[in-house]
PDB file of C-alpha atoms in Angstrom:
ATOM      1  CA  UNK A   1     -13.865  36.786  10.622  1.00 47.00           C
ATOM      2  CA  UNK A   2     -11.380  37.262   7.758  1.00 54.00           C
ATOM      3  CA  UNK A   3     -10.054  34.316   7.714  1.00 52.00           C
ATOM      4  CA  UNK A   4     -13.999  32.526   8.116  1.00 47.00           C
ATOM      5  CA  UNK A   5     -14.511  34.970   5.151  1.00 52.00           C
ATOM      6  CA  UNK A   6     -11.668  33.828   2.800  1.00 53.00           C
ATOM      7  CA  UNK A   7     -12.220  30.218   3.725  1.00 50.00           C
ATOM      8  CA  UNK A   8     -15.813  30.339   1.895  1.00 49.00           C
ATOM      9  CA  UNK A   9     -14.094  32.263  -1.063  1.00 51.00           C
ATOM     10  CA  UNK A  10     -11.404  29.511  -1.706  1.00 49.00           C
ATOM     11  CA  UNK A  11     -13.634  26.152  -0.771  1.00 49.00           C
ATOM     12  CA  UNK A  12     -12.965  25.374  -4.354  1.00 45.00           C
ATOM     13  CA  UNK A  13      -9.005  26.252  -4.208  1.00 44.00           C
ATOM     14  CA  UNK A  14      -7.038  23.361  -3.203  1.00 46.00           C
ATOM     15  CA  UNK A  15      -8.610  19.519  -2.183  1.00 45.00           C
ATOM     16  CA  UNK A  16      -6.372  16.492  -1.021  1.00 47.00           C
ATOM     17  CA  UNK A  17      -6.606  13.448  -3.558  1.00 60.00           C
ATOM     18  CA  UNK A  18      -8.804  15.626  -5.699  1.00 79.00           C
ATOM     19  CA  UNK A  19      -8.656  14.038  -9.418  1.00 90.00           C
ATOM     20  CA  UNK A  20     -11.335  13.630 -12.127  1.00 94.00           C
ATOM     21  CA  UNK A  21     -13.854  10.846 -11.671  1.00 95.00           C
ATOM     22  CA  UNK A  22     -15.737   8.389 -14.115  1.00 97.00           C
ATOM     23  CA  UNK A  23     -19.062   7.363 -12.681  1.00 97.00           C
ATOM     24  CA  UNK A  24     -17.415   8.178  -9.272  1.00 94.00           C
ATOM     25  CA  UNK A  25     -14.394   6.404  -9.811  1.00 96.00           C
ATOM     26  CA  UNK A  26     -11.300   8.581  -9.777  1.00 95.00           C
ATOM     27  CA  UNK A  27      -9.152   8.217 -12.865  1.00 96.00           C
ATOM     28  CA  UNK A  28      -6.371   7.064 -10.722  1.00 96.00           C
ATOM     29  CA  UNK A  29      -4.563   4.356 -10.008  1.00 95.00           C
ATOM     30  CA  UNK A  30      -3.358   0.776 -11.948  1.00 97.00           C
ATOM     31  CA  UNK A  31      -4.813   0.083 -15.144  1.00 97.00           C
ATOM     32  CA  UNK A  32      -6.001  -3.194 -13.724  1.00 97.00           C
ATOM     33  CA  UNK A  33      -7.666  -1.836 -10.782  1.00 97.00           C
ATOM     34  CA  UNK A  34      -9.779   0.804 -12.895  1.00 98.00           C
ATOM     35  CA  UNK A  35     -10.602  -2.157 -14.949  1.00 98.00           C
ATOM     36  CA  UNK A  36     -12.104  -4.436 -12.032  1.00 98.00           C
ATOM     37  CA  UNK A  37     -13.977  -1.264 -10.823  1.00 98.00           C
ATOM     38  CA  UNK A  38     -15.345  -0.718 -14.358  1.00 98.00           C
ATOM     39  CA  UNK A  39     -16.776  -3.974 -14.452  1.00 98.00           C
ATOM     40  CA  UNK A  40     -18.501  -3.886 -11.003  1.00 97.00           C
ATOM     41  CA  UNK A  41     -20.428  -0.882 -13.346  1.00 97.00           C
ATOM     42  CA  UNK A  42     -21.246  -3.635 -15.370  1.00 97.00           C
ATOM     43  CA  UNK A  43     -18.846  -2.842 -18.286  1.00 98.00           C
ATOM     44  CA  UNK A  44     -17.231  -6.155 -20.052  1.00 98.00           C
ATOM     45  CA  UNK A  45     -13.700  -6.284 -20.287  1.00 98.00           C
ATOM     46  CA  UNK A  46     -12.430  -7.268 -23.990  1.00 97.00           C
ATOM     47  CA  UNK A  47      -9.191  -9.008 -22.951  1.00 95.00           C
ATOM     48  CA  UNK A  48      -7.934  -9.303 -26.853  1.00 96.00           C
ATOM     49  CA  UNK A  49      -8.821  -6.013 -27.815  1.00 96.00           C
ATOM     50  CA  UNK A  50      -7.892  -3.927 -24.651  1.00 97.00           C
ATOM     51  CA  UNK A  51     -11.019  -2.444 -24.336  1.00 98.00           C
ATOM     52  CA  UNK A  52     -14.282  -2.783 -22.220  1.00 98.00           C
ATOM     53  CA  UNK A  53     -18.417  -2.324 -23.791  1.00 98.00           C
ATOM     54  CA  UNK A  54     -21.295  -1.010 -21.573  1.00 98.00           C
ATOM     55  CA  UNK A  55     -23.981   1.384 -21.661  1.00 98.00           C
ATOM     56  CA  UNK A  56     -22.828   5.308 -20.942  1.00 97.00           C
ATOM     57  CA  UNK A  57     -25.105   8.004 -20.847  1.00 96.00           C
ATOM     58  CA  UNK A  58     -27.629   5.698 -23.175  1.00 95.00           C
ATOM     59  CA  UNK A  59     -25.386   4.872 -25.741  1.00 96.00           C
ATOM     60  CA  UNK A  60     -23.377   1.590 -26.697  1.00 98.00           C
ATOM     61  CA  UNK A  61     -19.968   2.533 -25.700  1.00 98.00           C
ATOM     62  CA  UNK A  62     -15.899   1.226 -25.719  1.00 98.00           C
ATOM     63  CA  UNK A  63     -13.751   2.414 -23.104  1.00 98.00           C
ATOM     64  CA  UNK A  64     -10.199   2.667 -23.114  1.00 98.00           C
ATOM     65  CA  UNK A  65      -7.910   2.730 -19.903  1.00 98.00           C
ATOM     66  CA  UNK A  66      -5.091   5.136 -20.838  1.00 97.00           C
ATOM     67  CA  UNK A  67      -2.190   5.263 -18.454  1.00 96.00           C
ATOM     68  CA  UNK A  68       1.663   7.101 -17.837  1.00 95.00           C
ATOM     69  CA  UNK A  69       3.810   5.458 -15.589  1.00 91.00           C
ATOM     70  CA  UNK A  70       1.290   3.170 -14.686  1.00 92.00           C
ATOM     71  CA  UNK A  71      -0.761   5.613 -13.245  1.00 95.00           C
ATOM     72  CA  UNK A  72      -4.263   6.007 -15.011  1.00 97.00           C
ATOM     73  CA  UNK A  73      -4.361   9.424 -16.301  1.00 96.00           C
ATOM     74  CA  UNK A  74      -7.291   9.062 -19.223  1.00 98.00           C
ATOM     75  CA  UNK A  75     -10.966   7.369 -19.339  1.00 98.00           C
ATOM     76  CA  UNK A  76     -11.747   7.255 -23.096  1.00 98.00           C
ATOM     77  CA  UNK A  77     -15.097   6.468 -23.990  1.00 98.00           C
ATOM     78  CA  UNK A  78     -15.903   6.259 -27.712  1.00 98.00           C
ATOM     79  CA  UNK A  79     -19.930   5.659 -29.391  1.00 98.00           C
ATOM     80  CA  UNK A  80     -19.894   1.831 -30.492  1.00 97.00           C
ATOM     81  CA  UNK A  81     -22.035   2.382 -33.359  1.00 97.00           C
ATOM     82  CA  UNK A  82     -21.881   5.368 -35.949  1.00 97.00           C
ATOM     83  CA  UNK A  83     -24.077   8.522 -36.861  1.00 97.00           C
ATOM     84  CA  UNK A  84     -24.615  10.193 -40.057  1.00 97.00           C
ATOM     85  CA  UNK A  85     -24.000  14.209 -39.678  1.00 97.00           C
ATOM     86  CA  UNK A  86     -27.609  14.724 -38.978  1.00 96.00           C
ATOM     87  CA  UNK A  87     -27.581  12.686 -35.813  1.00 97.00           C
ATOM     88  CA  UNK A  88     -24.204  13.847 -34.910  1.00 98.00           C
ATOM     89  CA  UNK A  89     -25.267  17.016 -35.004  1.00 97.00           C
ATOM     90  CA  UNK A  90     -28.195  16.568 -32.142  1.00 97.00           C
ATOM     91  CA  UNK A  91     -25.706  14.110 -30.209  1.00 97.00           C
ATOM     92  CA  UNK A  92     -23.622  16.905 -30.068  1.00 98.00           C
ATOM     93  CA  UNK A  93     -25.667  19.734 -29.021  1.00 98.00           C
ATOM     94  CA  UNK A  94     -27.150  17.624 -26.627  1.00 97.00           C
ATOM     95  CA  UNK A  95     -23.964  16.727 -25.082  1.00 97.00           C
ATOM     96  CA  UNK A  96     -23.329  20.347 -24.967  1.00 96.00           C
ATOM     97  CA  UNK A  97     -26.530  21.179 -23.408  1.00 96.00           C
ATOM     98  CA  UNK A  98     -26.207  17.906 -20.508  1.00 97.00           C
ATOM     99  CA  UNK A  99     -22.951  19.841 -19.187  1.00 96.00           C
ATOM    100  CA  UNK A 100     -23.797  23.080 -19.233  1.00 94.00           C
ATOM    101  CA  UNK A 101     -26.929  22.336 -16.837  1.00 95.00           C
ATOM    102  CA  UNK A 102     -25.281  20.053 -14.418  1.00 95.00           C
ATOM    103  CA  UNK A 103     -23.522  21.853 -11.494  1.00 91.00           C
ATOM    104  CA  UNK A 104     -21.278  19.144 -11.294  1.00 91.00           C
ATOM    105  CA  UNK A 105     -18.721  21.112 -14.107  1.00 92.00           C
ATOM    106  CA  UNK A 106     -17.828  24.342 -14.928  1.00 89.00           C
ATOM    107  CA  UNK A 107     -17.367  24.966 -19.237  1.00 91.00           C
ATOM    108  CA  UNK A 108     -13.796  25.952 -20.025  1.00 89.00           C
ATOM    109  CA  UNK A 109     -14.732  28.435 -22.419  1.00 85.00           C
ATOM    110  CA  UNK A 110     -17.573  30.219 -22.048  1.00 81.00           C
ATOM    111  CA  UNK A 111     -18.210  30.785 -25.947  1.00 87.00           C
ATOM    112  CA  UNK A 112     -21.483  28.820 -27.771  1.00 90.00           C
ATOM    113  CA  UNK A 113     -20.130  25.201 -28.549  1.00 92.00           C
ATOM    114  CA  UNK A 114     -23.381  24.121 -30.214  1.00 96.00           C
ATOM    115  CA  UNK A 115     -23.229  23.752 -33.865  1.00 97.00           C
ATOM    116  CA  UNK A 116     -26.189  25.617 -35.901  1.00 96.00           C
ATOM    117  CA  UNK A 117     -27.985  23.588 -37.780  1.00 95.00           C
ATOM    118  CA  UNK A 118     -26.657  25.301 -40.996  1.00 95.00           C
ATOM    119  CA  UNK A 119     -23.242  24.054 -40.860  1.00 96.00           C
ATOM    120  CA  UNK A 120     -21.897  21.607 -43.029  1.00 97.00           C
ATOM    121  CA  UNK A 121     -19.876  19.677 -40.560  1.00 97.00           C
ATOM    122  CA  UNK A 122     -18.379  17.379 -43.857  1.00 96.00           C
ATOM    123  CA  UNK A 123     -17.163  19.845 -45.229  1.00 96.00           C
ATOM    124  CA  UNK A 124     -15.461  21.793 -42.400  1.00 97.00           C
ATOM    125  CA  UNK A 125     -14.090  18.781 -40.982  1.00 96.00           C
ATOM    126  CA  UNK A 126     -12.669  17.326 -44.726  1.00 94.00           C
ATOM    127  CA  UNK A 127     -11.446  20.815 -46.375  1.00 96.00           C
ATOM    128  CA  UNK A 128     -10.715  22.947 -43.425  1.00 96.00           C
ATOM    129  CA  UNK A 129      -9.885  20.670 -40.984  1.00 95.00           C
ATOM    130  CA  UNK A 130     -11.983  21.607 -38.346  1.00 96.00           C
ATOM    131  CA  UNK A 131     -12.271  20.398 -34.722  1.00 96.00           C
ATOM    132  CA  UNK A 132     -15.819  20.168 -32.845  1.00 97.00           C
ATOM    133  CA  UNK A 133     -15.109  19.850 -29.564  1.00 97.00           C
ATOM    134  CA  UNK A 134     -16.170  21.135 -25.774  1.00 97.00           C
ATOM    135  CA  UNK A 135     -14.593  21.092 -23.070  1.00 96.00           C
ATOM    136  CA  UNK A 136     -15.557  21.520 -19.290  1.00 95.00           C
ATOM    137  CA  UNK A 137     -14.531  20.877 -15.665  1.00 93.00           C
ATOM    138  CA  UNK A 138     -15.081  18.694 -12.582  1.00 92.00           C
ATOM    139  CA  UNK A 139     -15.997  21.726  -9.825  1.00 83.00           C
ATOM    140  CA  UNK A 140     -13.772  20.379  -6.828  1.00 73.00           C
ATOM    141  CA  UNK A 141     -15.220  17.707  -4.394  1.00 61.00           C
ATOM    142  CA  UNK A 142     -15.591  19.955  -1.295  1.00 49.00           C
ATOM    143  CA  UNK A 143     -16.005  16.822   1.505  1.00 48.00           C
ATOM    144  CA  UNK A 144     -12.041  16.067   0.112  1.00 49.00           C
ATOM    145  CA  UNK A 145     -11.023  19.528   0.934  1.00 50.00           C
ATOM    146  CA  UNK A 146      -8.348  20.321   3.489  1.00 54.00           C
ATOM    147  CA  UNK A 147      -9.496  23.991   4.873  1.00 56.00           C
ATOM    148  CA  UNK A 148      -5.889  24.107   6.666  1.00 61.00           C
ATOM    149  CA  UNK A 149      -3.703  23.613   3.618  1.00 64.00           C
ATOM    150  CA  UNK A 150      -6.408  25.778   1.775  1.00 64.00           C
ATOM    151  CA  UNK A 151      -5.823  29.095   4.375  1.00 68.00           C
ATOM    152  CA  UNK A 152      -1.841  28.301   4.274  1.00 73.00           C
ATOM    153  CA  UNK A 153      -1.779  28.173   0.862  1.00 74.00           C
ATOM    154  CA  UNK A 154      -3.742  31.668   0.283  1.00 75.00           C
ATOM    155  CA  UNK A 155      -1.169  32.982   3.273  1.00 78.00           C
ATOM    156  CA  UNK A 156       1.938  31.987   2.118  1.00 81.00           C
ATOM    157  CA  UNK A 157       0.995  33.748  -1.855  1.00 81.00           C
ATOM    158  CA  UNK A 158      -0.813  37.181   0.391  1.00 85.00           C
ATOM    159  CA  UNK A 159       3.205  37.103   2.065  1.00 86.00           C
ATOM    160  CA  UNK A 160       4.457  38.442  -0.919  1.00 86.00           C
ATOM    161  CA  UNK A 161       2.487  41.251  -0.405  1.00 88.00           C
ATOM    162  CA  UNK A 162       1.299  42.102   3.208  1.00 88.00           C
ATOM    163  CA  UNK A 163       3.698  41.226   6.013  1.00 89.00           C
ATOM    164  CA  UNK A 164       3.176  38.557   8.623  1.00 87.00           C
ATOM    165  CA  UNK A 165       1.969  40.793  11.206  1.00 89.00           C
ATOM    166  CA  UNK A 166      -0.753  42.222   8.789  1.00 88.00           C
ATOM    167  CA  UNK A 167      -1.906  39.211   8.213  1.00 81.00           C
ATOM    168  CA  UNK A 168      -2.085  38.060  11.690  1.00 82.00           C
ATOM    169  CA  UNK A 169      -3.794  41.378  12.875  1.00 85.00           C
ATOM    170  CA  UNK A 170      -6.172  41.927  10.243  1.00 83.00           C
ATOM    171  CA  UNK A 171      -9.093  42.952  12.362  1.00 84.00           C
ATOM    172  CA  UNK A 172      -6.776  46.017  13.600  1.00 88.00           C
ATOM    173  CA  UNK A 173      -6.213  47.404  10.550  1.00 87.00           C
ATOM    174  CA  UNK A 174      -7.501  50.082   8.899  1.00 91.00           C
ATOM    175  CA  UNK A 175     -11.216  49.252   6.837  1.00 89.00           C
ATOM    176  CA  UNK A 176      -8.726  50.479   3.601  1.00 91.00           C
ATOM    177  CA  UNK A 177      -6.319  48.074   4.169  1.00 90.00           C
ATOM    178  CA  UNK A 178      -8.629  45.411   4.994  1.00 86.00           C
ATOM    179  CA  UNK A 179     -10.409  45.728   2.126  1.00 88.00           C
ATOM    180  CA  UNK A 180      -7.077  45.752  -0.202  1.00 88.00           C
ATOM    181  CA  UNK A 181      -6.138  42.554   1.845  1.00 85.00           C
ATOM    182  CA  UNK A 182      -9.734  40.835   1.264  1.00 83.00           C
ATOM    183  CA  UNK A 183      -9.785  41.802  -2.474  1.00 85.00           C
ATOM    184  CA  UNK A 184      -6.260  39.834  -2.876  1.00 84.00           C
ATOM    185  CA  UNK A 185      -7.227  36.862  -0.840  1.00 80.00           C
ATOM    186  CA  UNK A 186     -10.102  36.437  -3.099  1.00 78.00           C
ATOM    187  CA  UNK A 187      -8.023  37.157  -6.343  1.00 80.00           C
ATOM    188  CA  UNK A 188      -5.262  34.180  -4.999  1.00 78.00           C
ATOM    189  CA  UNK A 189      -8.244  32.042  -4.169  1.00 73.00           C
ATOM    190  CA  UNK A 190      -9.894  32.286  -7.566  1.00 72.00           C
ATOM    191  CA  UNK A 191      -7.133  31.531  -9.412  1.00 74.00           C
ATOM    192  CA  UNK A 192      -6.074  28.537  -6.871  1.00 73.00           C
ATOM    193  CA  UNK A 193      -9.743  27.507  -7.825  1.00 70.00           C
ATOM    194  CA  UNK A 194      -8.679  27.329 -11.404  1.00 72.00           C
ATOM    195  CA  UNK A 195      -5.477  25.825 -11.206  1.00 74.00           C
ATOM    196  CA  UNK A 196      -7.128  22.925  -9.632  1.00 73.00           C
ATOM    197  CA  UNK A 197     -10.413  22.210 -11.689  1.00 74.00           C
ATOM    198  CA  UNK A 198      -8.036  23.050 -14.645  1.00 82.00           C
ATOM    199  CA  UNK A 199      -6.648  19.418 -13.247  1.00 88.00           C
ATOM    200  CA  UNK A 200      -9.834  18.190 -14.056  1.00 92.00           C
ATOM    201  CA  UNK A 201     -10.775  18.238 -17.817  1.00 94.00           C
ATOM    202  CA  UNK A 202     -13.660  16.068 -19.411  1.00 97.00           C
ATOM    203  CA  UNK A 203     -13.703  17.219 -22.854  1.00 97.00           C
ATOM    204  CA  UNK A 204     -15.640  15.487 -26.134  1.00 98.00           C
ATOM    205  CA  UNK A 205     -15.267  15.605 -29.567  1.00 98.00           C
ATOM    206  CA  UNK A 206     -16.456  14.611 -32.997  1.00 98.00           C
ATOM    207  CA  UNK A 207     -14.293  11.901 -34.609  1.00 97.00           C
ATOM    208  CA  UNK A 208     -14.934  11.455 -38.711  1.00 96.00           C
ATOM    209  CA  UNK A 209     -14.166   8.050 -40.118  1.00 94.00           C
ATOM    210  CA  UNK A 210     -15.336   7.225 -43.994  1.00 92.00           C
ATOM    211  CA  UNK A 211     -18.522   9.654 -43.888  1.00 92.00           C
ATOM    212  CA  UNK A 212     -19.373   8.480 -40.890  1.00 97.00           C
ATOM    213  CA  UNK A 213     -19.158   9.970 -37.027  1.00 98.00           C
ATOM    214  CA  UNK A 214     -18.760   9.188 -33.560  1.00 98.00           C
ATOM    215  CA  UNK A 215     -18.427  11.475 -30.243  1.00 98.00           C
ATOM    216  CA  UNK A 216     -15.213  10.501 -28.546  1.00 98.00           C
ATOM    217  CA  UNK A 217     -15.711  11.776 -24.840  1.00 98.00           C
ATOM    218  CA  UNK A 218     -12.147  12.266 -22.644  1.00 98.00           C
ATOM    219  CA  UNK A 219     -12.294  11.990 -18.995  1.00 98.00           C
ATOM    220  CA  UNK A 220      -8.894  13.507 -17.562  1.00 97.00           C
ATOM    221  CA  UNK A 221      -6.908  13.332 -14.675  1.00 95.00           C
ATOM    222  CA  UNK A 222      -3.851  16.128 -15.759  1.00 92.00           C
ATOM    223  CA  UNK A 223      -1.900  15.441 -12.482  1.00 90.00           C
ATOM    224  CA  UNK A 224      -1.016  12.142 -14.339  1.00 93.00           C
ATOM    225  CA  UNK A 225      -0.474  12.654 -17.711  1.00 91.00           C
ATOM    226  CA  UNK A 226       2.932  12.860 -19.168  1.00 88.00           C
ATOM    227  CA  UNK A 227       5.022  16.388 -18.767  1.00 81.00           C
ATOM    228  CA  UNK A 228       8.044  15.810 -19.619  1.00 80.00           C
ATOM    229  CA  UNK A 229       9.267  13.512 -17.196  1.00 74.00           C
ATOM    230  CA  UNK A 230      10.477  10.749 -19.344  1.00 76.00           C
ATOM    231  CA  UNK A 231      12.513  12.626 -21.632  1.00 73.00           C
TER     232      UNK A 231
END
């Protein structure tokens, strides 16, 4: 029963081939292959200017294949056509709003990421050089989780506090104890949980060019971008 029990805590914890995905596509693999799957979305590939145009979320879009080691590690999709701060403004928000009701992420912050309507975004973004952005993450896709690497994983870190034979005799142990045990199995399990959706970042921004804006929306896949590797 314990181990039934911390399986349902830490469904989220660890999944097998678990990366970010773009219009179910995982941001993975060759450059060229994202690109052919891209256009069977019915995006056209700009072969001149690296970059392929489509329809996203009802906007006019250009998307960008960003790679390390020729491994995709970044979806980049960027408005085609300008907005004046006004509209930027509502984009925004409603970008903000689209996220935060679709179970499909989790925000990365849980502050307000809306900008009030009194804000001069000009002028923070030209004399104090601020950023709007929001970030959020993919929850983990639970039919790629492995529930036996999951319970090993939460195991092996509860080892480094209960012994073997604890572990393997929970159900004889006092209700104390058991409880103690449960409480840390969840604790490992959450944070397990974040490590991986922490893997998966889709973040957006406001991008200011000549008095004029743009959202600029990231889709990541942070097992594959650069850390260090190269140097």
């Amino acid at each position: 029963m314990f181990w039934l029990t911390l399986l349902f805590v830490s469904m989220t914890a660890t999944a097998q081939k678990d990366v970010t995905k773009f219009l179910g596509i995982p941001v993975d693999g060759t450059k060229s292959s994202m690109i052919q799957k891209l256009k069977t979305k019915g995006f056209r590939y700009n072969d001149r200017l690296d970059y392929l145009t489509g329809e996203f979320n009802g906007r006019d879009v250009r998307i960008s294949v960003v790679t390390n080691n020729n491994k995709v590690w970044r979806i980049v999709i960027e408005d085609e056509v300008s907005s004046n701060e006004t509209d930027i403004r509502i984009r925004f928000n409603n970008l903000c709003r689209q996220f935060e009701k679709n179970e499909k992420y989790v925000p990365a912050s849980f502050s307000d990421c809306t900008i009030s309507s009194s804000e001069d975004i000009s002028y923070e973004i030209m004399v104090n050089n601020k950023r709007y952005e929001a970030a959020y993450y993919q929850m983990t896709d639970f039919e790629s989780s492995d529930s036996l690497v999951m319970q090993k994983k939460v195991k092996d870190a509860l080892l480094a506090e209960y012994t073997q034979e604890q572990i393997d005799n929970f159900e004889t142990l006092s209700e104390e104890l058991q409880e103690k045990m449960y409480e840390s199995a969840r604790k490992i399990a959450i944070k397990m949980a974040l490590d991986v959706m922490s893997k998966k970042s889709v973040w957006f921004m406001i991008n200011e060019r000549y008095g004029r804006y743009r959202i600029i929306m990231y889709y990541d896949n942070e097992y594959n971008r650069s850390d260090g590797e190269d140097l």
